[in-house]
Coordinates of C-alpha atoms and ligand atoms in Angstrom, one line a residue:
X1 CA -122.1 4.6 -2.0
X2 CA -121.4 8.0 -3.4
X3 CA -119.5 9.0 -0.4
X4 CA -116.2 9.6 -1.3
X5 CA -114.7 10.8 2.2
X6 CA -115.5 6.9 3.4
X7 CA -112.0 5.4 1.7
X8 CA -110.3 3.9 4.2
X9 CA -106.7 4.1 3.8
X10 CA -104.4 0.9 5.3
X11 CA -100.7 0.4 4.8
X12 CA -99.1 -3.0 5.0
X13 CA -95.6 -2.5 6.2
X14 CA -93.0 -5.0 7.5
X15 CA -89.4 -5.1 9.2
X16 CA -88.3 -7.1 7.1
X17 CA -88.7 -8.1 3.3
X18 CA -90.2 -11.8 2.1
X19 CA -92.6 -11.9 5.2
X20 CA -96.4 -11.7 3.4
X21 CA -97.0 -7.9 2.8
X22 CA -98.1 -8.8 -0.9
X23 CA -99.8 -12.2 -0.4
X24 CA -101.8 -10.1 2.3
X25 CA -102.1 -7.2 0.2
X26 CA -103.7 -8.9 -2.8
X27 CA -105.3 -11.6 -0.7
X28 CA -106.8 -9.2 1.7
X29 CA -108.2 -6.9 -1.4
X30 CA -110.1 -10.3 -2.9
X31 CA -111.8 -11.0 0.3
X32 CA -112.9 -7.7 1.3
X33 CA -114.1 -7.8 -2.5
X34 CA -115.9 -10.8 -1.8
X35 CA -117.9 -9.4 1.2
X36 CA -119.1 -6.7 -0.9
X37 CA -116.6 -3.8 -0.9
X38 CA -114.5 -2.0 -3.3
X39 CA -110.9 -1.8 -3.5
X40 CA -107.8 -0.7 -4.9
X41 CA -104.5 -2.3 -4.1
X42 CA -101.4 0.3 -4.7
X43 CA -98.3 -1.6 -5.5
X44 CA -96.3 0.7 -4.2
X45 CA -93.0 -1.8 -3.2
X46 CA -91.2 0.0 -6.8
X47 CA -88.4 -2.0 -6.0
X48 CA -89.9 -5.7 -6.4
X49 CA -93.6 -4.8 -7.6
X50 CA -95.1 -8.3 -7.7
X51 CA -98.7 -7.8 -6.2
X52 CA -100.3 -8.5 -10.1
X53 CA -98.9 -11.7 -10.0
X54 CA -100.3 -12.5 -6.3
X55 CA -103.5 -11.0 -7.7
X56 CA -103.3 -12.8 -10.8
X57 CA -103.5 -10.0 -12.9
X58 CA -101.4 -9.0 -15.9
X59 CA -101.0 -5.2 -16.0
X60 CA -99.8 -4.2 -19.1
X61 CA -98.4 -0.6 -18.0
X62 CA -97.0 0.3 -14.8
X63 CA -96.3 3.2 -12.3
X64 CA -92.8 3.8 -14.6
X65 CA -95.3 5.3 -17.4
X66 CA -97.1 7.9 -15.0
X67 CA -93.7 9.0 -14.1
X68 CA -92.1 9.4 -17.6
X69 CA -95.5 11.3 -18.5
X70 CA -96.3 8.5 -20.9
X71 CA -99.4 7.3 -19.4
X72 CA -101.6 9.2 -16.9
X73 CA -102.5 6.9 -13.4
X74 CA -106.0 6.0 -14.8
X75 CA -104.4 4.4 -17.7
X76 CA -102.7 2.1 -16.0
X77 CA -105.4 1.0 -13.6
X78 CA -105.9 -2.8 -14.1
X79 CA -108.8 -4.9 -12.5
X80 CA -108.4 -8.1 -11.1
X81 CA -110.6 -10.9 -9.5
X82 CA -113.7 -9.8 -7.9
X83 CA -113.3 -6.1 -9.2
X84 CA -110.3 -5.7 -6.8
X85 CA -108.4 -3.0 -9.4
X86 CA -104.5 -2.5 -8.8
X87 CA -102.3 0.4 -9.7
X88 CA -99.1 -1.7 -11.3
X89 CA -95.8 -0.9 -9.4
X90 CA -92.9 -0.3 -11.2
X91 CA -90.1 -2.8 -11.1
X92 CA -86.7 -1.9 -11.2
X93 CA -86.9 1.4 -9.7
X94 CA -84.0 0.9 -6.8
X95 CA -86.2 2.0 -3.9
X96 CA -88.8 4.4 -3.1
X97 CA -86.0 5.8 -1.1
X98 CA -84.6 6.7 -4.5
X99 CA -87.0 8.8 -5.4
X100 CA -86.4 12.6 -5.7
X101 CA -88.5 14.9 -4.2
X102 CA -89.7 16.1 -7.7
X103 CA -90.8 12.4 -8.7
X104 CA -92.7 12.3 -5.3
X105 CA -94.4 15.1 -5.6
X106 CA -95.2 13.7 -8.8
X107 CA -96.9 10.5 -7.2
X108 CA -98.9 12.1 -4.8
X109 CA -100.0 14.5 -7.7
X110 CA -101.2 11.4 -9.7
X111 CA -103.0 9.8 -7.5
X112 CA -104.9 13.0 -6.5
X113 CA -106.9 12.1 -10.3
X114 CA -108.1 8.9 -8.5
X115 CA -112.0 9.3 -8.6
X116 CA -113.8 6.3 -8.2
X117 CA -115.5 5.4 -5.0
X118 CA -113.6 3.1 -2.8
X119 CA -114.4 1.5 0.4
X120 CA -110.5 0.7 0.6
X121 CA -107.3 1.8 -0.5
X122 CA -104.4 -0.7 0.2
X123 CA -100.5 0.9 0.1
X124 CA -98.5 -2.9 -0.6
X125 CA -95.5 -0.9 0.8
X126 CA -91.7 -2.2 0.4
X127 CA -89.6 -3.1 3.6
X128 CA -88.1 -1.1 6.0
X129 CA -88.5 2.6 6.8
X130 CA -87.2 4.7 4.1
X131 CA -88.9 8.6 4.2
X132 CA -91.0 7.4 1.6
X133 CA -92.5 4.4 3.4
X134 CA -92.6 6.7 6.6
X135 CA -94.9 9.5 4.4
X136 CA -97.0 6.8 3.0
X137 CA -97.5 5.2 6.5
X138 CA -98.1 8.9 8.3
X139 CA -100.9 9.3 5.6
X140 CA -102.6 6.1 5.8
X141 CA -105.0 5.8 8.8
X142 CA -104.4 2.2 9.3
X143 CA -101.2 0.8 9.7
X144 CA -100.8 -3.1 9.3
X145 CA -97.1 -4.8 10.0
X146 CA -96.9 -8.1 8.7
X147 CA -94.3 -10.4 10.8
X148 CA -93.4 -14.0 10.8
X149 CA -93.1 -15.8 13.9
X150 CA -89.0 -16.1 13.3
X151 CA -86.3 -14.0 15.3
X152 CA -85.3 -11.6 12.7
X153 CA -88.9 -10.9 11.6
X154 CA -89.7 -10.4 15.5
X155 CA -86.9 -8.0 15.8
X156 CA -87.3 -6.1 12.9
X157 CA -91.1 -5.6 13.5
X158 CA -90.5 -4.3 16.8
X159 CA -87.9 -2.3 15.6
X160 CA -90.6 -1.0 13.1
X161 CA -93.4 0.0 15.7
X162 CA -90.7 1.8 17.4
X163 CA -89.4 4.0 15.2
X164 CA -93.4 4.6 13.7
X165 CA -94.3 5.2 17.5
X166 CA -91.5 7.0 19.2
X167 CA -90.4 9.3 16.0
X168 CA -93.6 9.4 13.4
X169 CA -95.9 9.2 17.1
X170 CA -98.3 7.0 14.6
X171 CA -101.3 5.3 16.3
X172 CA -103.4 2.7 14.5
X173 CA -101.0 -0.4 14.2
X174 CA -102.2 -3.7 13.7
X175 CA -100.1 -6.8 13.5
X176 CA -100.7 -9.6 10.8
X177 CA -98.7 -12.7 12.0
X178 CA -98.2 -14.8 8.8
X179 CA -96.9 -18.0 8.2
X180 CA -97.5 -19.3 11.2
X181 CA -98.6 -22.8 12.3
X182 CA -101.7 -22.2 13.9
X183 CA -104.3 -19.3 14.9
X184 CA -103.0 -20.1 18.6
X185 CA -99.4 -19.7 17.4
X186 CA -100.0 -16.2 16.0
X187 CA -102.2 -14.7 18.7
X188 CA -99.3 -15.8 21.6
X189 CA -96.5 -13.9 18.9
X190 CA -99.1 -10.6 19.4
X191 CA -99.4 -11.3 23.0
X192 CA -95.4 -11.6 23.5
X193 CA -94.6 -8.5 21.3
X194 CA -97.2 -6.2 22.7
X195 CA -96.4 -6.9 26.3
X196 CA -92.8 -5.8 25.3
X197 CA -94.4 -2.8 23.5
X198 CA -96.4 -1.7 26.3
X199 CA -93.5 -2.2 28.8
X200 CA -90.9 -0.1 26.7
X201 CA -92.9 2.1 24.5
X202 CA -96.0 2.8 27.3
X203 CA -98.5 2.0 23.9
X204 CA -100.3 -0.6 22.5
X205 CA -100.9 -2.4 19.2
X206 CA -104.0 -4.2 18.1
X207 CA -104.5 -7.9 16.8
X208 CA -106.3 -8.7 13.4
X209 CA -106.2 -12.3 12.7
X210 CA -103.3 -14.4 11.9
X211 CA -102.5 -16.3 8.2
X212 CA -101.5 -20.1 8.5
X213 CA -98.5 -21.1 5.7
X214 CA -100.1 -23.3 3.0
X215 CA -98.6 -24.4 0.3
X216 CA -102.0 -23.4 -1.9
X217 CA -100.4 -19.6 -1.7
X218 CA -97.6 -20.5 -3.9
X219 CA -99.5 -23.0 -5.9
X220 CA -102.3 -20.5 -7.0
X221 CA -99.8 -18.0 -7.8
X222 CA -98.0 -20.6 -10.0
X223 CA -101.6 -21.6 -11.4
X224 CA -102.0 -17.5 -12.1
X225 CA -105.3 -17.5 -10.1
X226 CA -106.2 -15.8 -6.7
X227 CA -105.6 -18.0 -3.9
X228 CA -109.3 -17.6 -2.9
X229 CA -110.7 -18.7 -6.0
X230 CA -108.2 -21.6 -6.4
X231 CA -108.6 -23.0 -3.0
X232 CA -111.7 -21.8 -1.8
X233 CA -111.6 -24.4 1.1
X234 CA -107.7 -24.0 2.2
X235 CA -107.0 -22.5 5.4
X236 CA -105.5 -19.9 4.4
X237 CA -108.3 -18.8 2.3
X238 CA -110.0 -19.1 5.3
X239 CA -107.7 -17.0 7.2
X240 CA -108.2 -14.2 5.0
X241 CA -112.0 -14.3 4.9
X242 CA -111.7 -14.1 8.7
X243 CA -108.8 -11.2 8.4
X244 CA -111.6 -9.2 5.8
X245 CA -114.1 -9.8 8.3
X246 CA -111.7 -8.3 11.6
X247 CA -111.2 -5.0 9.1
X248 CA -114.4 -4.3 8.4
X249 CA -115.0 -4.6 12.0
X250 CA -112.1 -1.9 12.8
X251 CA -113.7 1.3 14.2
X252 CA -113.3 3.9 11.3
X253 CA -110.8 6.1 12.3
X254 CA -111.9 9.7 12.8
X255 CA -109.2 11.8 13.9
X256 CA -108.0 11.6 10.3
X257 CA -110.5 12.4 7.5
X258 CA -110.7 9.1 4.8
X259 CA -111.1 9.6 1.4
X260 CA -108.1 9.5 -1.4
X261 CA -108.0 13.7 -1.6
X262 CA -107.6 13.9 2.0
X263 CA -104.9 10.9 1.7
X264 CA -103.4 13.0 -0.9
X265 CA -103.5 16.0 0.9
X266 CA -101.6 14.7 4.0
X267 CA -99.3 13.0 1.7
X268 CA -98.3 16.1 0.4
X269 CA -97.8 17.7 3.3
X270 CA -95.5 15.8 4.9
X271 CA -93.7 15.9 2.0
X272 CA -93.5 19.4 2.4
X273 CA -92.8 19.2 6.2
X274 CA -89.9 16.7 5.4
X275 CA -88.1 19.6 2.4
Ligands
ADP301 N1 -99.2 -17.8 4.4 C1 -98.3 -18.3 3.5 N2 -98.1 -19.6 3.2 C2 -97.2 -20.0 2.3 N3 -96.4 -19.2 1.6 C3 -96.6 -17.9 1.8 C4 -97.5 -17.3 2.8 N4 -97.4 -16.0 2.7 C5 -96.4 -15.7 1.8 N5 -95.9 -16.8 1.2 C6 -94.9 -16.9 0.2 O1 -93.7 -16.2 0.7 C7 -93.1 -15.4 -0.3 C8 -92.9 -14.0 0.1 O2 -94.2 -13.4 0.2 P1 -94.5 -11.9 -0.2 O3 -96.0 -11.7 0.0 O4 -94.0 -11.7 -1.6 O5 -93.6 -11.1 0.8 P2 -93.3 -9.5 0.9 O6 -94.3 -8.8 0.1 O7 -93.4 -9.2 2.4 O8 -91.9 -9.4 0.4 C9 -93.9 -15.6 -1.6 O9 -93.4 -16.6 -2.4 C10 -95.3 -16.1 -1.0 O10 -96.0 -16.9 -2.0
MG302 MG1 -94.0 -7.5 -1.5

């Protein structure tokens, strides 16, 4: 694998805060670690960066360092279970939102001195749709919205897709139902939502696999190991091995080139396109 350009880049957005972005995130990383692949999670929710502890990782730096200067983005690289390495978000920062178009443009220039061979990049991205989110999601070429099967999470979901399809015209969404009490339970919330997607927006969205709630994510974070390791037989790990397995399977996205410098690049220039 010396073919840089391969990277595939996937957000994991959500309406809503609290739903699963970073128990998929860091769970999703391990398992497609486990079948072989190498990743690198980006915690890039700056407001409540928590995806070390769902990885079970202590990171010992974070992004605050690269953007006082202190530290450059490879210093701060840490590696977690099965090789899965995480760039540390900074807690505390207020929101990406927050951030001025200086201290963006300093991100995006970090993370072009990323240059290790990755199968995937994950952007753990905070709630909502702030410009920033928006500019990470335009430059990923995967976009996954994490939803619960409750009202408000429905809501703001579809809310989501709407604004990512009618003002950002973004393609590539897949929905990750978490939580949910059954694999049946979370393909009939897809069903539901994408009828009302095609009806009203004239698009579609595609299905992954759905994530069951068990208790075994909270007690492996509590137990500071990766859910996968710690409850190898749960269903939820089981879920994710399954969710790993429905990515790998996605079609590789060719109307927008992989690989981090290319990410980078179309970072930028919507970041450009938005001054
Ligand atoms: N499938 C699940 N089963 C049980 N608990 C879960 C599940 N998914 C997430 N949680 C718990 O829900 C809380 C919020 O999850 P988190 O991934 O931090 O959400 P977000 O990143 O969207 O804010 C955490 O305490 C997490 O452990
Ligand atoms: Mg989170």
């Amino acid at each position: 694998m010396t073919n840089k350009t391969a990277t595939q880049i996937i957000g994991i957005a959500s309406g809503k805060g609290g739903v699963g972005k970073t128990t998929v995130s860091a769970n999703l990383a391990i398992a497609l670690a486990s079948q072989g692949k190498k990743v690198m999670v980006f915690d890039a929710d700056l407001g409540l960066a928590n995806a070390q502890l769902a990885l079970g990782c202590r990171a010992p730096f974070n992004f605050s360092h690269v953007m006082s200067g202190e530290k450059t983005l490879q210093e701060i690289i840490v590696e977690g279970p099965m090789g899965v390495r995480l760039v540390p978000g900074a807690s505390g920062i207020q929101h990406m939102a927050a951030l001025s178009q200086a201290e963006t443009a300093g991100i995006i220039q970090s993370f072009s001195e990323i240059e290790e061979d990755l199968d995937y990049f994950i952007v753990d991205l905070a709630a909502g749709l702030s410009d920033t989110v928006m500019t990470f999601l335009g430059a990923c070429q995967h976009r996954f919205i994490v939803l619960k099967n409750e009202p408000s999470s429905i809501a703001d979901a579809y809310a989501t897709i709407k604004v990512m399809i009618q003002d950002y015209d973004l393609g590539n969404i897949s929905l990750i139902p978490n939580a949910v009490s059954s694999q049946a339970e979370g393909e009939r919330l897809f069903g539901s939502i994408n009828s009302v997607i095609q009806n009203f927006l004239g698009r579609q969205v595609d299905y992954l696999h759905s994530i069951v709630e068990d208790e075994m994510v909270l007690r492996s974070i509590k137990a500071s190991q990766p859910l996968i390791t710690y409850a190898p037989a749960s269903a939820a790990t089981r879920n994710f091995v399954s969710l790993a397995k429905s990515v790998i399977a996605i079609e590789p996205d060719t109307s927008l080139t992989g690989g981090m410098q290319f990410f980078v690049e179309r970072l930028a220039s919507q970041r450009i396109s938005q001054a």
